[in-house]
XYZ file of C-alpha atoms in Angstrom:
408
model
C -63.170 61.759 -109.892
C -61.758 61.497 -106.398
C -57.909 61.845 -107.859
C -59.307 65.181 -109.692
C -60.770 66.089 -106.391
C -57.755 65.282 -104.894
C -55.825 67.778 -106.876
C -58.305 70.527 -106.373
C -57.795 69.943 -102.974
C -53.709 69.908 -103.202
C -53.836 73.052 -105.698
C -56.222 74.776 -102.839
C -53.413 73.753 -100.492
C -55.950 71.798 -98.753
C -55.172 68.096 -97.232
C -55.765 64.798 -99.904
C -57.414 62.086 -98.747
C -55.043 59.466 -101.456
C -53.096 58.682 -98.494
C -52.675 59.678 -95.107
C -51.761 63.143 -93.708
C -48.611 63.392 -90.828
C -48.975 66.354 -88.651
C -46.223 67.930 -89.704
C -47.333 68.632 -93.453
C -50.691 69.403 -92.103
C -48.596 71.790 -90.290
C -46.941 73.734 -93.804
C -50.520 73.236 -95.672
C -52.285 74.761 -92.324
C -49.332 77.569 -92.695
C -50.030 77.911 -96.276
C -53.089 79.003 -96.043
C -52.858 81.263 -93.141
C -49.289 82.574 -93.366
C -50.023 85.703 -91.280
C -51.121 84.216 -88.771
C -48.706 81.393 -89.068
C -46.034 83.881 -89.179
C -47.408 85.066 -85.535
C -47.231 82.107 -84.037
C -43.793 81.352 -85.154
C -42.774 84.300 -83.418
C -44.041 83.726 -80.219
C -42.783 80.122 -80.016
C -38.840 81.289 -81.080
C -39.631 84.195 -78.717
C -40.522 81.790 -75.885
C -37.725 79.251 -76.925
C -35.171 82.319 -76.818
C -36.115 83.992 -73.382
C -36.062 80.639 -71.711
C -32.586 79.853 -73.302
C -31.595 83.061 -71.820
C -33.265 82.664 -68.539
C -31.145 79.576 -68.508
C -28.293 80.902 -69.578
C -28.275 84.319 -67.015
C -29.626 81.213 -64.076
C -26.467 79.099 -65.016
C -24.040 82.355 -65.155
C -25.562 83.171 -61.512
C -25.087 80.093 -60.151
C -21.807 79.627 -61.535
C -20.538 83.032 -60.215
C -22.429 81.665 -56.728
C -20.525 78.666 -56.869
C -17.085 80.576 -57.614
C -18.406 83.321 -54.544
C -18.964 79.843 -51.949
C -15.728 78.666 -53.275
C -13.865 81.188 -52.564
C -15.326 82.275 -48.963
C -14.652 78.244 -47.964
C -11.681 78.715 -49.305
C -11.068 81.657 -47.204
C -12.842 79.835 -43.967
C -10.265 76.893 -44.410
C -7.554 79.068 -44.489
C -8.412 80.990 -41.064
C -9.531 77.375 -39.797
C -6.008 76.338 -40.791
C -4.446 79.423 -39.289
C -6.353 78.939 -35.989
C -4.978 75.665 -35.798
C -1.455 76.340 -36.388
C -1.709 78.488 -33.421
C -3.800 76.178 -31.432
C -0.498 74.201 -32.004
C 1.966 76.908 -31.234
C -0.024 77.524 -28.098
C -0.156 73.735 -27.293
C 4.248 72.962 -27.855
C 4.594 76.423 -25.388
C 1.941 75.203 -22.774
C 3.275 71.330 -22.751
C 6.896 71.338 -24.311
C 9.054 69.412 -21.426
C 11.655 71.662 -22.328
C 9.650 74.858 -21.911
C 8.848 74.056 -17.950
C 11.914 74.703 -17.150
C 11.635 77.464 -14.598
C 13.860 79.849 -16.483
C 11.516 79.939 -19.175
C 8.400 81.150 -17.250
C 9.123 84.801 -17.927
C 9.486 83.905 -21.212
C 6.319 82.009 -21.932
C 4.338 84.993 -21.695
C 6.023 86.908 -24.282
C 5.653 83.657 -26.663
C 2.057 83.634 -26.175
C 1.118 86.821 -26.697
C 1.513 86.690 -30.546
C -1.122 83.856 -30.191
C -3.029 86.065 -27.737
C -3.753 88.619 -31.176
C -4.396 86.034 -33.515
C -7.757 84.767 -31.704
C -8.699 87.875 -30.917
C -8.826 88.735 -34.382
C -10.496 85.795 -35.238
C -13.018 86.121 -32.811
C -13.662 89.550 -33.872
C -13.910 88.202 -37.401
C -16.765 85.773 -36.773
C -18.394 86.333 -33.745
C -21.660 87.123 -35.252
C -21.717 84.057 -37.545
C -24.520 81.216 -36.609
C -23.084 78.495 -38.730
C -22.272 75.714 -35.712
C -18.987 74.489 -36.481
C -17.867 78.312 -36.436
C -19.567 79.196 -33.406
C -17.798 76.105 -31.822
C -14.189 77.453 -33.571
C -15.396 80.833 -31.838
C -15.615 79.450 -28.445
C -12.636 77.623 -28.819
C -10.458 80.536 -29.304
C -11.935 82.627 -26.468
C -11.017 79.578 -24.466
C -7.974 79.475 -25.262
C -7.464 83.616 -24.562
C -8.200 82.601 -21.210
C -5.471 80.177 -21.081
C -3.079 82.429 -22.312
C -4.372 84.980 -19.616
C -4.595 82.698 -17.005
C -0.849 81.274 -17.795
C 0.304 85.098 -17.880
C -0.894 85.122 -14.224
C -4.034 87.988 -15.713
C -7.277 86.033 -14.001
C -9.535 89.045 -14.559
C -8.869 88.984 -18.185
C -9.486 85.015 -18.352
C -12.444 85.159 -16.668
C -13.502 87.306 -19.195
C -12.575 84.985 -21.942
C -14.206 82.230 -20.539
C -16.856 84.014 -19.646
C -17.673 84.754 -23.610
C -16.601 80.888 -24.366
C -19.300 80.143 -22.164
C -22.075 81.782 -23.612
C -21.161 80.212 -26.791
C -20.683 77.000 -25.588
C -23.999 77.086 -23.667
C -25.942 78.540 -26.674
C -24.701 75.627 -28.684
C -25.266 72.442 -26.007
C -28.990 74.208 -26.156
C -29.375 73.976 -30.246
C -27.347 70.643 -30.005
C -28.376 68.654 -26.827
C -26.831 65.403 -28.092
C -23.383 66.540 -29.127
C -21.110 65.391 -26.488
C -18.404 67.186 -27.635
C -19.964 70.772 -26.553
C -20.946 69.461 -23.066
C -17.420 68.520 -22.694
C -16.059 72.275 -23.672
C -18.598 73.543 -21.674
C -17.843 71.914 -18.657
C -14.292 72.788 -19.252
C -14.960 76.601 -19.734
C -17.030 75.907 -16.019
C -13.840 74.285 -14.310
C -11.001 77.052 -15.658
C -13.606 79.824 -15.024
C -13.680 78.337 -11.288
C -10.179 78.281 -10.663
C -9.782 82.058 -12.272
C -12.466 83.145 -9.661
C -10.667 81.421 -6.678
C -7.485 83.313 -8.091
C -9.425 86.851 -7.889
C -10.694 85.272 -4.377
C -14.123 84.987 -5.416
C -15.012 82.295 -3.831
C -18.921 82.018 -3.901
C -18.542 82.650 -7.784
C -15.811 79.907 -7.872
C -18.001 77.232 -6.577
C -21.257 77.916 -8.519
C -18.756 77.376 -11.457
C -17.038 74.791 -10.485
C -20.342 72.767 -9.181
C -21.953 73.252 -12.677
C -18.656 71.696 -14.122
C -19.464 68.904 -11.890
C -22.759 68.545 -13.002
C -21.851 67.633 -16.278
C -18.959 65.435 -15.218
C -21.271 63.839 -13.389
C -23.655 62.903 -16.516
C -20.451 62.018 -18.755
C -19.415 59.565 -15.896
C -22.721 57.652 -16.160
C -22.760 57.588 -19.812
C -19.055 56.846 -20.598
C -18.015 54.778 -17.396
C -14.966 53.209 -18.115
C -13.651 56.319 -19.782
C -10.151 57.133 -17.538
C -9.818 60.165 -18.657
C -13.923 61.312 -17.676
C -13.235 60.210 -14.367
C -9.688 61.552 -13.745
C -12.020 64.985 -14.883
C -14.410 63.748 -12.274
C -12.277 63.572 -9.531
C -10.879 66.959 -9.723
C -13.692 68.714 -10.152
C -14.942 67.215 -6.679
C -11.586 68.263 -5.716
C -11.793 71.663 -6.261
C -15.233 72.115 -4.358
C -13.319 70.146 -1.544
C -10.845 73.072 -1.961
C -13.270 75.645 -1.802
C -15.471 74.121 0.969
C -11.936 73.872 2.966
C -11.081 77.328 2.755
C -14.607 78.899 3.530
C -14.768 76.372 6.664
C -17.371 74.251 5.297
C -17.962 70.784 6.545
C -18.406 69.442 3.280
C -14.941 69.413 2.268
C -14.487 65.893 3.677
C -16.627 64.278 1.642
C -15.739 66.100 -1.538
C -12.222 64.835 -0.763
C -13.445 61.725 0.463
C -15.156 61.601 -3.727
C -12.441 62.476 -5.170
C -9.637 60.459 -3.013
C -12.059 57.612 -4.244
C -11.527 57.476 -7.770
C -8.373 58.882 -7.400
C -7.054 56.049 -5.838
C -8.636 53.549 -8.321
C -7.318 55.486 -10.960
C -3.852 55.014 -9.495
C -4.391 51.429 -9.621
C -5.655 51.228 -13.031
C -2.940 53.131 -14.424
C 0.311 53.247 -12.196
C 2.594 54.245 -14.632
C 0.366 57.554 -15.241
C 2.713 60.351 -13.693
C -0.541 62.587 -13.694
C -2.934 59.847 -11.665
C -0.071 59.309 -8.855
C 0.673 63.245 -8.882
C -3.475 64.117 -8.359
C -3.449 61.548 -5.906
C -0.551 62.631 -3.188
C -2.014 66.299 -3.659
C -5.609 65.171 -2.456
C -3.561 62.982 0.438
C -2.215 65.980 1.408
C -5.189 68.289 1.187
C -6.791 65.651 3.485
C -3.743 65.854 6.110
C -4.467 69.456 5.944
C -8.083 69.127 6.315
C -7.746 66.654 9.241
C -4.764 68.521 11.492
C -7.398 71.539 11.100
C -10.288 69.659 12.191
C -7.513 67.885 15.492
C -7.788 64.531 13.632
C -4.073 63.812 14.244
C -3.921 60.334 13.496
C -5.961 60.775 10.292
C -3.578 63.705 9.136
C -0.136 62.092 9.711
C -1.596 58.813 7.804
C -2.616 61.427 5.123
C 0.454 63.249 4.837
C 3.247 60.057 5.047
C 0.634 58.659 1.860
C 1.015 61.670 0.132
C 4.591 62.097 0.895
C 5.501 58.387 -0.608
C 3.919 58.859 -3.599
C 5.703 62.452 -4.322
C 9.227 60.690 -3.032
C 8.476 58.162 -5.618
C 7.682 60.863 -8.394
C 10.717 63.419 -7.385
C 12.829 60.178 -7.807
C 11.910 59.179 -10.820
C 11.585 62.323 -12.607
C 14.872 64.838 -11.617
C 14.340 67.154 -14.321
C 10.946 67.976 -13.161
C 11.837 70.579 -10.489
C 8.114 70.729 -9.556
C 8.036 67.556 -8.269
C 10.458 68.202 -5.637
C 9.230 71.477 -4.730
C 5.713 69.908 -3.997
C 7.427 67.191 -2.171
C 9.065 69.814 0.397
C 5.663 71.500 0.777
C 4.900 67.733 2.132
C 7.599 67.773 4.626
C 6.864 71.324 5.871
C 3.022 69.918 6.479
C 3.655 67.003 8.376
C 6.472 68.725 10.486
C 4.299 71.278 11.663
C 2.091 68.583 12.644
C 4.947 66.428 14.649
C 5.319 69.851 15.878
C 2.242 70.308 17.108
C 2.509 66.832 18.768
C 5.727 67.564 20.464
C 7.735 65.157 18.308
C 10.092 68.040 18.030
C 13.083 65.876 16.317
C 10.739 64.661 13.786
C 9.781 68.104 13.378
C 13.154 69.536 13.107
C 14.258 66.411 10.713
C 11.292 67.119 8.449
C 11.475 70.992 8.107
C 14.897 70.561 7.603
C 14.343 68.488 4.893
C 11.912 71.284 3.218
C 14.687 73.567 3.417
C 17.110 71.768 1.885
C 14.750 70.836 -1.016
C 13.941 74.269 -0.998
C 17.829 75.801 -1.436
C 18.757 73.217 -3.976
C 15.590 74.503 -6.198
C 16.826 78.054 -5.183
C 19.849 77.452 -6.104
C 19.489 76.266 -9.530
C 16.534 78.132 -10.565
C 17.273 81.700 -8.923
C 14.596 83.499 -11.070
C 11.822 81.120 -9.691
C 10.306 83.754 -7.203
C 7.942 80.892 -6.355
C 10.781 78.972 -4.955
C 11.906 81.339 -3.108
C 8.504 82.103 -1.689
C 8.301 78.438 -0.821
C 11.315 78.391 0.616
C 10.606 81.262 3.069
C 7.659 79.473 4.771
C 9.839 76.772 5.196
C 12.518 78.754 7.291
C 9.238 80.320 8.913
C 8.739 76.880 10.019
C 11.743 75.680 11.031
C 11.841 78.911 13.317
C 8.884 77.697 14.736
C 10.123 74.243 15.572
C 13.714 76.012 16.385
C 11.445 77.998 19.066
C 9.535 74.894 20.201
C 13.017 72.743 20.686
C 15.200 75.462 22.003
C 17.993 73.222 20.988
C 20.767 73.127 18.017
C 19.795 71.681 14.241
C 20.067 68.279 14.517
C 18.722 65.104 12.601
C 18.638 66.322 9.429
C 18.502 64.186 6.483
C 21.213 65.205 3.240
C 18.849 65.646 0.753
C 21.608 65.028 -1.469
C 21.945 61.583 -0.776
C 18.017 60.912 -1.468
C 17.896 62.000 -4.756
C 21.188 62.451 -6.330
C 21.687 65.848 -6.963
């Protein structure tokens, strides 16, 4: 009885109970007897199946032709990153190559730079807009160096501009990123160049609000980093450069910005003899302070000041003859401290020490006659040695062969 009901059951495609079911053959029996709507809902399932295998598909094609898009602009970023910093090279080999300070090549520097000068332009105007960080920073970084090249091609209105831009940046960023050091440290040089382009145009109040805000930050990077040379040496001539500035409006604050500065110079100079740069910095804040104190009547204080400063430079000229700068700071020295034997009517000292400026002075004349610096320098030291000729009212005597002190 139950296997005939059993095959009732089969024949009206119903499920038998002789063994058990699975779900799919309940499925086909179910399917069996309803085929319409079985047919339905096989539709909608492939239907279903198919748009989401095309959804994927179209999703995966998007992203893929994403991918190739991102590719393709980082590609395209790297390459102008890579072209920025070719020129960031070229710029660097015509700004420090030894060869390249030769004073015959000054006119020619500017001429080499300006091919640079177009290439950050363009990339500036290329991604000035962008908010990405590490492009804003490339950004900055290129109007930085426009000043540079402005401020080597003797153009100070034009760097200030530069920097100007670079600052903003640079600011904008050290706001969104407060603990990257790195963007304090471009910042605060954009605030030091920007200084010295202002004293160029002679504006001086400008000059030391930027110049004091470079400070500030030197200041902080001092604290945290204090054995850093390099932070300090930055340091020090930022406090010289307000010295400077306080100097030349009359302030009496000068002193102690030199007095700062002169400071860690002079441990600097310890730390590190053999630095050319520490010993260089050093005699010119001597000298500034000789200045600062035959000014002020301090006349023991400025001839200590001056012979300091004129050691160090003798030492420098000496050991580096091809560097013509050396020597032509050096007889800026001697004009300084004869006008103050001068002055203290040690008129043979004078006359020895002036002379010696002059002769300096016609040697670097002499081999670099396109130098129209030299040749300015070397007319305020005949100035002066008219002044001592007027003082002594006697022949030229006493003079030193400069010759003989260094070779030439």
């Amino acid at each position: 009885a139950e296997l005939v009901a059993d095959l009732r059951r089969w024949l009206a495609g119903e499920a038998i109970e002789a063994r058990p079911v699975g779900r799919v053959e309940r499925g086909v029996l179910w399917a069996k007897r309803r085929p319409a709507v079985a047919l339905l809902s096989t539709s909608l399932v492939i239907a279903l199946v198919a748009g989401t295998v095309i959804s994927t598909v179209l999703a995966i094609d998007r992203q893929v032709a994403l991918n190739e898009k991102t590719d393709e602009y980082n590609r395209a970023e790297d390459a102008l990153s890579d072209v920025r910093r070719s020129i960031d090279q070229y710029v660097d080999v015509v700004e420090n190559e030894e060869l390249l300070k030769d004073p015959r090549f000054r006119e020619v520097i500017p001429k080499l730079l300006a091919f640079a000068l177009d290439q950050y332009e363009t990339y500036v105007e290329e991604h000035a807009e962008q908010a990405d960080a590490e492009v804003r920073s490339e950004v900055a970084a290129a109007l930085f160096r426009v000043g540079l090249i402005h401020e080597t091609s003797a153009d100070p209105a034009e760097a200030i501009r530069a920097y100007s831009r670079s600052i903003a940046v640079y600011r904008d960023l050290v706001h969104d990123y407060p603990s990257n050091a790195e963007y304090r440290e471009l910042l605060a040089n954009c605030y030091g160049n920007i200084g010295l382009a202002y004293r160029a145009t002679g504006e001086r109040r400008k000059a030391l609000v930027a110049l004091t805000r470079a400070l500030d930050i030197r200041t902080q990077q001092v604290i945290e980093n204090p054995l850093d040379l390099e932070l300090q040496s930055d340091l020090a001539n930022c406090r010289y450069n307000i010295g400077v500035e306080y100097r030349t409006t009359g302030d009496a604050r000068a002193r102690a910005a030199y007095t700062q500065a002169l400071a860690i110079r002079e441990r600097l100079a310890r730390e590190d003899p053999e630095s050319v740069e520490f010993q260089s910095t050093l005699a010119t804040i001597y000298n500034s302070i000789g200045l600062l104190e035959r000014a002020a009547g301090n006349n023991d204080e400025s001839m200590t000041a001056f012979e300091d400063a004129i050691e160090i430079q003798e030492e420098l000229a000496h050991e580096n003859p091809l560097e013509s700068e050396h020597r032509s700071v050096l007889a800026g020295f001697h004009n300084n401290i004869g006008m103050l034997l001068n002055k203290l009517g040690r008129r043979e000292d004078a006359l020895e020490a002036v002379t010696l400026a002059v002769e300096i002075g016609e040697l670097l004349v002499h081999d670099h006659p396109t130098v129209t610096e030299y040749q300015s320098r070397l007319g305020d030291s005949y100035q002066d040695l008219g002044l001592v000729y007027k003082a002594l009212g006697g022949a030229r005597t006493g003079a030193s062969s400069v010759s003989q002190r260094f070779g030439d």
